[in-house]
Short mmCIF file of N, CA and C in Angstrom, two decimals:
data_model
loop_
_atom_site.label_atom_id
_atom_site.label_comp_id
_atom_site.label_asym_id
_atom_site.label_seq_id
_atom_site.Cartn_x
_atom_site.Cartn_y
_atom_site.Cartn_z
N MET A 4 -10.35 30.42 -3.42
CA MET A 4 -10.14 29.08 -3.93
C MET A 4 -10.60 27.98 -2.63
N PHE A 5 -11.10 27.09 -2.97
CA PHE A 5 -11.60 26.04 -2.05
C PHE A 5 -10.48 25.51 -1.04
N LYS A 6 -10.85 25.37 0.09
CA LYS A 6 -9.70 24.78 1.10
C LYS A 6 -9.51 23.44 1.01
N HIS A 7 -9.02 22.81 0.03
CA HIS A 7 -8.81 21.27 0.16
C HIS A 7 -7.70 20.76 1.29
N THR A 8 -7.76 19.99 1.87
CA THR A 8 -6.73 19.24 2.79
C THR A 8 -6.02 18.12 2.07
N TYR A 9 -6.45 17.31 1.06
CA TYR A 9 -6.02 16.30 0.36
C TYR A 9 -4.90 16.94 -0.54
N LEU A 10 -3.61 16.52 -0.67
CA LEU A 10 -2.67 17.04 -1.75
C LEU A 10 -1.99 18.40 -0.99
N LEU A 11 -3.07 19.33 -1.13
CA LEU A 11 -2.46 20.69 -0.91
C LEU A 11 -2.00 20.94 1.00
N LYS A 12 -2.26 19.83 1.67
CA LYS A 12 -1.55 19.89 2.88
C LYS A 12 -1.00 18.39 3.09
N GLU A 13 0.04 18.51 3.97
CA GLU A 13 0.81 17.18 4.16
C GLU A 13 -0.04 16.30 4.96
N GLY A 14 0.07 15.11 5.03
CA GLY A 14 -0.85 13.89 5.62
C GLY A 14 -0.66 12.73 5.19
N THR A 15 -1.20 11.67 5.84
CA THR A 15 -1.44 10.36 5.54
C THR A 15 -2.73 9.90 5.29
N TRP A 16 -3.36 9.27 4.55
CA TRP A 16 -4.65 9.20 3.99
C TRP A 16 -4.70 7.55 3.84
N GLN A 17 -5.74 6.98 4.09
CA GLN A 17 -6.30 5.61 3.72
C GLN A 17 -7.37 5.33 3.13
N ALA A 18 -7.47 4.47 2.06
CA ALA A 18 -8.96 4.09 1.48
C ALA A 18 -9.17 2.91 1.36
N ASN A 19 -10.64 2.51 1.65
CA ASN A 19 -11.36 0.96 1.19
C ASN A 19 -12.50 1.30 0.35
N GLY A 20 -12.44 0.22 -0.79
CA GLY A 20 -13.27 0.57 -1.53
C GLY A 20 -13.53 -0.59 -2.52
N LYS A 21 -13.91 -0.57 -3.73
CA LYS A 21 -13.88 -1.30 -4.83
C LYS A 21 -13.14 -1.36 -6.04
N TYR A 22 -12.67 -2.38 -6.37
CA TYR A 22 -11.77 -2.15 -7.57
C TYR A 22 -12.39 -3.01 -8.72
N SER A 23 -12.64 -2.82 -9.88
CA SER A 23 -13.23 -3.61 -10.85
C SER A 23 -12.13 -3.46 -12.12
N ASP A 24 -11.72 -4.95 -12.56
CA ASP A 24 -10.80 -4.99 -13.57
C ASP A 24 -11.73 -4.82 -14.96
N HIS A 25 -10.60 -5.54 -16.05
CA HIS A 25 -11.14 -5.12 -17.33
C HIS A 25 -12.31 -5.94 -17.78
N LEU A 26 -12.44 -7.23 -16.72
CA LEU A 26 -13.76 -8.00 -16.92
C LEU A 26 -14.67 -7.67 -16.35
N ASN A 27 -14.68 -6.47 -15.61
CA ASN A 27 -15.64 -6.09 -14.60
C ASN A 27 -16.06 -6.87 -13.28
N ARG A 28 -14.87 -7.56 -13.13
CA ARG A 28 -14.78 -8.31 -11.72
C ARG A 28 -14.58 -7.60 -10.86
N GLU A 29 -15.37 -7.56 -9.36
CA GLU A 29 -14.94 -6.54 -8.67
C GLU A 29 -14.26 -7.28 -7.59
N PHE A 30 -13.25 -6.22 -6.63
CA PHE A 30 -12.80 -6.88 -5.57
C PHE A 30 -12.55 -5.83 -4.51
N GLU A 31 -12.36 -6.29 -3.35
CA GLU A 31 -12.14 -4.90 -2.09
C GLU A 31 -10.67 -4.58 -2.52
N VAL A 32 -10.39 -3.36 -2.23
CA VAL A 32 -9.35 -2.71 -2.10
C VAL A 32 -9.02 -1.89 -1.17
N ILE A 33 -7.80 -1.56 -0.60
CA ILE A 33 -7.24 -0.74 0.31
C ILE A 33 -6.00 -0.08 -0.57
N SER A 34 -5.89 1.15 0.25
CA SER A 34 -4.60 1.76 -0.30
C SER A 34 -4.13 3.09 0.97
N GLU A 35 -3.31 3.45 0.82
CA GLU A 35 -2.76 4.47 1.49
C GLU A 35 -1.71 5.22 0.91
N SER A 36 -1.90 6.56 1.34
CA SER A 36 -1.07 7.77 0.55
C SER A 36 -0.35 8.68 1.62
N LYS A 37 0.97 8.89 1.70
CA LYS A 37 1.68 10.10 2.31
C LYS A 37 1.76 11.14 1.41
N ILE A 38 1.37 12.46 2.03
CA ILE A 38 1.56 13.47 1.01
C ILE A 38 2.88 14.33 2.09
N LEU A 39 3.97 14.58 1.33
CA LEU A 39 4.97 15.31 1.84
C LEU A 39 5.17 16.71 0.77
N HIS A 40 5.63 17.78 1.66
CA HIS A 40 5.93 19.21 0.93
C HIS A 40 7.28 19.43 1.11
N LEU A 41 8.23 19.27 0.22
CA LEU A 41 9.55 19.56 0.49
C LEU A 41 9.81 20.86 -0.11
N GLU A 42 11.14 21.20 0.09
CA GLU A 42 11.29 22.57 -0.49
C GLU A 42 11.03 22.96 -1.74
N ASP A 43 11.16 22.08 -2.79
CA ASP A 43 11.44 22.41 -4.37
C ASP A 43 10.22 21.60 -4.91
N HIS A 44 10.00 20.63 -4.21
CA HIS A 44 8.78 19.60 -4.76
C HIS A 44 8.06 19.10 -3.82
N TRP A 45 7.05 18.38 -4.07
CA TRP A 45 6.16 17.56 -3.12
C TRP A 45 6.40 15.89 -3.55
N VAL A 46 6.03 15.25 -2.52
CA VAL A 46 6.16 13.73 -2.88
C VAL A 46 4.50 13.07 -2.39
N LEU A 47 4.02 12.07 -3.28
CA LEU A 47 3.16 11.59 -2.89
C LEU A 47 3.52 10.26 -2.67
N GLU A 48 3.54 9.44 -1.73
CA GLU A 48 4.04 8.19 -1.93
C GLU A 48 2.96 7.30 -1.40
N GLY A 49 2.57 6.10 -2.20
CA GLY A 49 1.47 5.40 -1.68
C GLY A 49 1.42 4.09 -2.47
N TYR A 50 0.34 3.13 -1.99
CA TYR A 50 0.19 1.67 -2.32
C TYR A 50 -1.11 1.63 -2.44
N MET A 51 -1.50 0.80 -3.65
CA MET A 51 -3.10 -0.07 -3.61
C MET A 51 -2.73 -1.43 -3.35
N GLU A 52 -3.77 -1.95 -2.68
CA GLU A 52 -3.67 -3.58 -2.76
C GLU A 52 -4.91 -4.21 -2.75
N LEU A 53 -5.17 -5.00 -3.68
CA LEU A 53 -6.58 -6.07 -3.74
C LEU A 53 -6.60 -7.00 -2.69
N LEU A 54 -7.72 -7.21 -2.02
CA LEU A 54 -7.76 -8.03 -0.88
C LEU A 54 -8.01 -9.55 -1.48
N VAL A 55 -7.34 -10.17 -2.22
CA VAL A 55 -7.28 -11.32 -2.48
C VAL A 55 -6.19 -12.02 -2.46
N GLU A 56 -6.00 -13.57 -2.24
CA GLU A 56 -4.67 -14.32 -2.17
C GLU A 56 -3.51 -13.91 -3.14
N ASP A 57 -2.71 -13.85 -2.90
CA ASP A 57 -1.25 -13.42 -3.58
C ASP A 57 -1.23 -12.31 -4.33
N SER A 58 -2.11 -11.24 -3.68
CA SER A 58 -1.97 -9.77 -4.40
C SER A 58 -0.67 -9.36 -3.82
N ASP A 59 0.05 -8.53 -4.80
CA ASP A 59 1.20 -7.59 -4.32
C ASP A 59 0.49 -6.25 -4.30
N LYS A 60 1.33 -5.60 -3.45
CA LYS A 60 0.94 -4.10 -3.36
C LYS A 60 1.89 -3.06 -4.70
N LEU A 61 0.81 -2.61 -5.06
CA LEU A 61 1.40 -1.68 -5.97
C LEU A 61 1.65 -0.42 -5.60
N LEU A 62 3.09 -0.15 -5.68
CA LEU A 62 3.72 1.06 -4.98
C LEU A 62 4.01 2.28 -5.99
N ASN A 63 3.52 3.43 -5.33
CA ASN A 63 3.91 4.33 -6.39
C ASN A 63 4.64 5.68 -5.81
N ILE A 64 5.48 6.22 -6.39
CA ILE A 64 6.18 7.50 -5.84
C ILE A 64 6.02 8.92 -6.65
N TYR A 65 4.84 9.77 -6.54
CA TYR A 65 4.64 10.70 -7.30
C TYR A 65 5.70 11.88 -7.09
N ASN A 66 6.34 12.63 -8.15
CA ASN A 66 7.01 13.98 -7.92
C ASN A 66 6.34 14.86 -8.68
N ILE A 67 5.58 15.77 -7.55
CA ILE A 67 4.56 16.90 -8.07
C ILE A 67 5.21 18.23 -7.82
N THR A 68 5.25 19.02 -8.79
CA THR A 68 5.57 20.26 -8.88
C THR A 68 4.39 21.23 -8.01
N PRO A 69 5.29 21.89 -6.86
CA PRO A 69 4.07 22.67 -5.84
C PRO A 69 3.36 23.71 -6.68
N ILE A 70 2.13 23.78 -6.17
CA ILE A 70 1.16 24.79 -6.81
C ILE A 70 1.65 26.10 -6.45
N LYS A 71 1.32 27.19 -7.50
CA LYS A 71 1.52 28.44 -7.29
C LYS A 71 0.36 29.08 -6.73
N LYS A 72 0.32 30.07 -6.18
CA LYS A 72 -0.70 30.79 -5.76
C LYS A 72 -1.38 31.28 -6.68
N GLY A 73 -2.76 31.17 -6.69
CA GLY A 73 -3.79 31.51 -7.59
C GLY A 73 -3.80 30.95 -8.64
N GLU A 74 -3.34 29.55 -8.69
CA GLU A 74 -3.41 28.44 -9.90
C GLU A 74 -3.97 27.17 -9.48
N ASP A 75 -4.81 26.67 -10.34
CA ASP A 75 -5.74 25.48 -10.13
C ASP A 75 -5.03 24.10 -10.72
N GLN A 76 -4.05 24.26 -11.60
CA GLN A 76 -3.47 22.95 -12.10
C GLN A 76 -2.00 22.73 -11.21
N ILE A 77 -1.89 21.33 -11.42
CA ILE A 77 -0.63 21.12 -10.40
C ILE A 77 0.16 19.86 -11.39
N GLN A 78 1.36 19.95 -11.94
CA GLN A 78 2.06 18.89 -12.71
C GLN A 78 2.70 17.84 -11.82
N TRP A 79 2.44 16.61 -12.35
CA TRP A 79 3.00 15.46 -11.72
C TRP A 79 3.41 14.54 -12.68
N THR A 80 4.35 13.38 -12.26
CA THR A 80 5.03 12.32 -12.78
C THR A 80 5.08 11.23 -11.91
N VAL A 81 5.13 9.94 -12.46
CA VAL A 81 5.45 8.84 -11.39
C VAL A 81 5.60 7.74 -12.30
N LYS A 82 6.86 7.01 -11.80
CA LYS A 82 7.32 5.52 -12.74
C LYS A 82 6.60 4.56 -12.02
N ASN A 83 5.61 4.26 -12.64
CA ASN A 83 4.91 3.04 -12.45
C ASN A 83 5.28 1.84 -12.62
N PRO A 84 5.59 0.58 -11.72
CA PRO A 84 6.33 -0.52 -12.19
C PRO A 84 5.46 -1.25 -13.27
N SER A 85 4.31 -0.93 -13.46
CA SER A 85 3.47 -1.94 -14.59
C SER A 85 3.21 -0.93 -15.77
N LEU A 86 3.02 -0.06 -15.79
CA LEU A 86 2.67 1.20 -16.55
C LEU A 86 3.86 1.83 -17.24
N GLY A 87 4.88 1.94 -16.68
CA GLY A 87 6.12 2.86 -17.08
C GLY A 87 5.83 4.29 -16.32
N THR A 88 6.59 5.20 -17.05
CA THR A 88 6.41 6.45 -16.63
C THR A 88 5.02 7.28 -17.10
N LEU A 89 4.49 7.92 -16.07
CA LEU A 89 3.26 8.53 -16.33
C LEU A 89 3.44 9.92 -16.05
N SER A 90 2.70 10.80 -16.74
CA SER A 90 2.78 12.09 -16.60
C SER A 90 1.20 12.84 -16.58
N GLY A 91 0.86 13.55 -15.46
CA GLY A 91 -0.40 13.97 -15.27
C GLY A 91 -0.53 15.56 -14.88
N LYS A 92 -1.74 15.70 -14.35
CA LYS A 92 -2.15 17.04 -13.84
C LYS A 92 -3.09 16.55 -12.85
N PHE A 93 -2.97 17.55 -11.58
CA PHE A 93 -3.99 17.52 -10.95
C PHE A 93 -5.11 18.87 -11.29
N LEU A 94 -6.27 18.76 -11.16
CA LEU A 94 -6.92 19.87 -11.93
C LEU A 94 -8.04 20.46 -10.39
N ILE A 95 -8.01 21.55 -10.22
CA ILE A 95 -8.73 21.70 -8.90
C ILE A 95 -10.12 22.64 -9.42
N VAL A 96 -10.98 22.06 -9.30
CA VAL A 96 -12.71 22.84 -9.60
C VAL A 96 -13.35 22.84 -8.36
N GLY A 97 -13.48 24.13 -7.73
CA GLY A 97 -14.70 23.73 -6.45
C GLY A 97 -13.91 22.76 -5.25
N ASP A 98 -15.15 21.83 -5.31
CA ASP A 98 -14.71 20.89 -4.19
C ASP A 98 -14.37 19.67 -4.72
N THR A 99 -13.79 19.77 -5.79
CA THR A 99 -13.22 18.29 -6.67
C THR A 99 -11.66 18.88 -7.06
N ILE A 100 -10.87 17.61 -6.73
CA ILE A 100 -9.31 17.58 -7.44
C ILE A 100 -9.65 16.16 -8.29
N MET A 101 -9.32 16.65 -9.69
CA MET A 101 -9.36 15.53 -10.98
C MET A 101 -7.66 15.59 -11.15
N SER A 102 -7.59 14.23 -11.55
CA SER A 102 -6.14 14.00 -12.07
C SER A 102 -6.52 13.22 -13.28
N ILE A 103 -5.68 13.70 -14.20
CA ILE A 103 -5.79 13.25 -15.71
C ILE A 103 -4.16 12.79 -16.18
N TYR A 104 -4.16 11.69 -16.73
CA TYR A 104 -2.80 11.31 -17.22
C TYR A 104 -2.38 10.34 -18.46
N ASN A 105 -1.45 10.28 -18.89
CA ASN A 105 -1.11 9.44 -19.92
C ASN A 105 0.24 8.96 -19.78
N SER A 106 0.51 7.66 -20.40
CA SER A 106 2.07 7.17 -20.22
C SER A 106 2.90 7.65 -21.60
N GLU A 107 4.42 7.73 -21.42
CA GLU A 107 4.89 8.26 -22.48
C GLU A 107 4.56 7.95 -23.62
N ASP A 108 4.36 6.47 -23.79
CA ASP A 108 4.17 6.00 -25.08
C ASP A 108 2.75 6.20 -25.60
N GLY A 109 1.82 6.85 -24.71
CA GLY A 109 0.30 6.91 -25.27
C GLY A 109 -0.39 5.60 -25.07
N ILE A 110 0.06 4.55 -24.77
CA ILE A 110 -0.73 3.43 -24.59
C ILE A 110 -1.93 3.47 -23.29
N TYR A 111 -1.17 3.83 -22.33
CA TYR A 111 -1.97 4.00 -21.15
C TYR A 111 -2.37 5.55 -20.70
N SER A 112 -3.78 5.67 -20.37
CA SER A 112 -4.24 7.02 -19.78
C SER A 112 -5.55 6.71 -18.81
N GLY A 113 -5.77 7.71 -18.27
CA GLY A 113 -6.98 7.70 -16.96
C GLY A 113 -7.21 9.00 -16.46
N PHE A 114 -7.95 8.68 -15.38
CA PHE A 114 -8.28 9.70 -14.71
C PHE A 114 -8.85 9.28 -13.10
N GLU A 115 -8.98 10.49 -12.49
CA GLU A 115 -9.31 10.17 -11.10
C GLU A 115 -9.86 11.39 -10.51
N VAL A 116 -11.14 11.32 -9.66
CA VAL A 116 -11.90 12.39 -9.33
C VAL A 116 -11.90 11.99 -7.76
N LEU A 117 -11.37 13.28 -6.83
CA LEU A 117 -11.54 13.09 -5.63
C LEU A 117 -12.34 14.17 -5.11
N THR A 118 -13.50 13.99 -4.74
CA THR A 118 -14.51 14.96 -4.20
C THR A 118 -14.57 14.99 -2.67
N TYR A 119 -14.50 16.42 -2.12
CA TYR A 119 -14.37 16.69 -0.79
C TYR A 119 -15.56 16.48 -0.22
N GLN A 120 -15.62 15.87 0.88
CA GLN A 120 -16.84 15.29 1.86
C GLN A 120 -16.58 16.29 3.22
N ASN A 121 -15.72 16.25 3.82
CA ASN A 121 -15.44 17.02 4.93
C ASN A 121 -13.69 17.17 5.14
N PRO A 122 -13.30 17.88 5.95
CA PRO A 122 -11.56 18.11 6.02
C PRO A 122 -10.83 16.65 5.95
N ASP A 123 -11.60 15.76 6.19
CA ASP A 123 -10.73 14.35 6.74
C ASP A 123 -11.33 13.33 6.06
N GLU A 124 -12.11 13.72 4.88
CA GLU A 124 -12.69 12.69 4.06
C GLU A 124 -13.10 12.83 2.55
N TYR A 125 -12.77 12.28 1.56
CA TYR A 125 -12.96 12.51 0.32
C TYR A 125 -13.77 11.40 -0.49
N LEU A 126 -14.44 11.43 -1.46
CA LEU A 126 -14.83 10.12 -2.12
C LEU A 126 -14.09 10.24 -3.46
N GLN A 127 -13.61 8.97 -3.64
CA GLN A 127 -12.35 8.56 -4.65
C GLN A 127 -13.05 7.94 -5.77
N LYS A 128 -12.93 8.31 -6.96
CA LYS A 128 -13.31 7.31 -8.24
C LYS A 128 -12.36 7.44 -9.20
N GLY A 129 -11.76 6.33 -10.10
CA GLY A 129 -10.93 6.60 -11.20
C GLY A 129 -11.36 5.37 -12.24
N TYR A 130 -10.59 5.61 -13.07
CA TYR A 130 -10.84 4.96 -14.53
C TYR A 130 -9.24 4.76 -15.24
N SER A 131 -8.84 3.59 -15.54
CA SER A 131 -7.75 3.73 -16.32
C SER A 131 -7.82 2.72 -17.52
N MET A 132 -6.99 3.08 -18.82
CA MET A 132 -7.29 2.57 -19.86
C MET A 132 -5.86 2.09 -20.63
N TYR A 133 -6.27 1.18 -21.19
CA TYR A 133 -5.04 0.43 -22.02
C TYR A 133 -5.61 0.58 -23.67
N ASN A 134 -4.74 1.44 -24.39
CA ASN A 134 -5.19 1.66 -25.83
C ASN A 134 -6.65 2.04 -26.00
N GLY A 135 -7.19 2.89 -24.92
CA GLY A 135 -8.48 3.35 -25.12
C GLY A 135 -9.63 2.38 -24.35
N LYS A 136 -9.23 1.04 -23.98
CA LYS A 136 -10.21 0.41 -23.29
C LYS A 136 -9.97 0.33 -21.98
N LYS A 137 -11.05 -0.14 -21.36
CA LYS A 137 -10.92 -0.23 -19.67
C LYS A 137 -9.93 -1.29 -19.33
N LEU A 138 -8.98 -0.67 -18.40
CA LEU A 138 -8.12 -1.49 -17.58
C LEU A 138 -8.54 -1.87 -16.39
N SER A 139 -9.26 -0.75 -15.52
CA SER A 139 -9.51 -0.76 -14.07
C SER A 139 -10.51 0.54 -13.91
N SER A 140 -11.17 0.26 -12.94
CA SER A 140 -11.75 1.29 -12.31
C SER A 140 -11.84 1.21 -10.64
N TRP A 141 -12.17 1.99 -10.04
CA TRP A 141 -12.18 1.92 -8.53
C TRP A 141 -12.90 3.28 -8.05
N GLU A 142 -13.66 2.71 -6.91
CA GLU A 142 -14.48 3.81 -6.13
C GLU A 142 -13.79 3.48 -4.41
N ALA A 143 -14.02 4.37 -4.06
CA ALA A 143 -13.27 4.18 -2.52
C ALA A 143 -13.50 5.70 -1.57
N LYS A 144 -13.65 5.21 -0.35
CA LYS A 144 -13.79 6.22 0.53
C LYS A 144 -12.37 6.62 1.09
N LEU A 145 -11.70 7.95 1.06
CA LEU A 145 -10.42 8.42 1.26
C LEU A 145 -10.80 9.17 2.81
N LYS A 146 -9.86 8.45 3.82
CA LYS A 146 -9.91 9.24 5.19
C LYS A 146 -8.44 9.49 5.70
N ARG A 147 -8.34 10.93 6.03
CA ARG A 147 -7.14 11.14 6.64
C ARG A 147 -6.86 10.49 7.77
N VAL A 148 -5.82 9.87 8.01
CA VAL A 148 -5.35 9.33 9.32
C VAL A 148 -4.32 9.77 10.28
N GLU A 149 -3.59 11.02 9.56
CA GLU A 149 -2.49 11.40 10.36
C GLU A 149 -2.54 12.83 9.63
N LYS A 150 -2.44 13.98 10.39
CA LYS A 150 -2.01 15.36 9.72
C LYS A 150 -0.60 15.68 9.98
#
């Protein structure tokens, strides 16, 4: 299996990039995520913030089931303040970590793709939907800032 450094190892990561809303208006975006491996579960705590006036940080805390040796799927849940409870999976394929998710009510869904560049950098792209229509998309460079 490919030796991923994001998610499969503890660390702090920051991202800078572009966010596009449902009207395809683009905004600069920053984010930070911290990954902790606890004894019975992993935690990914992070935020995303649009670099516009009066923007709030969107905070999320993921509860992740640790990956088992030889497997390539990782279950996760998060209580998102805007979208409700989301459930998803991280899927590992070669140099890529993909994440797919749905809300409990099925209204929200989406995916994210993280492509390995080097041990301290990934390219991150994602797309979220509301009733099958675009809610947002994003593209960023994710860099590890602390091991």
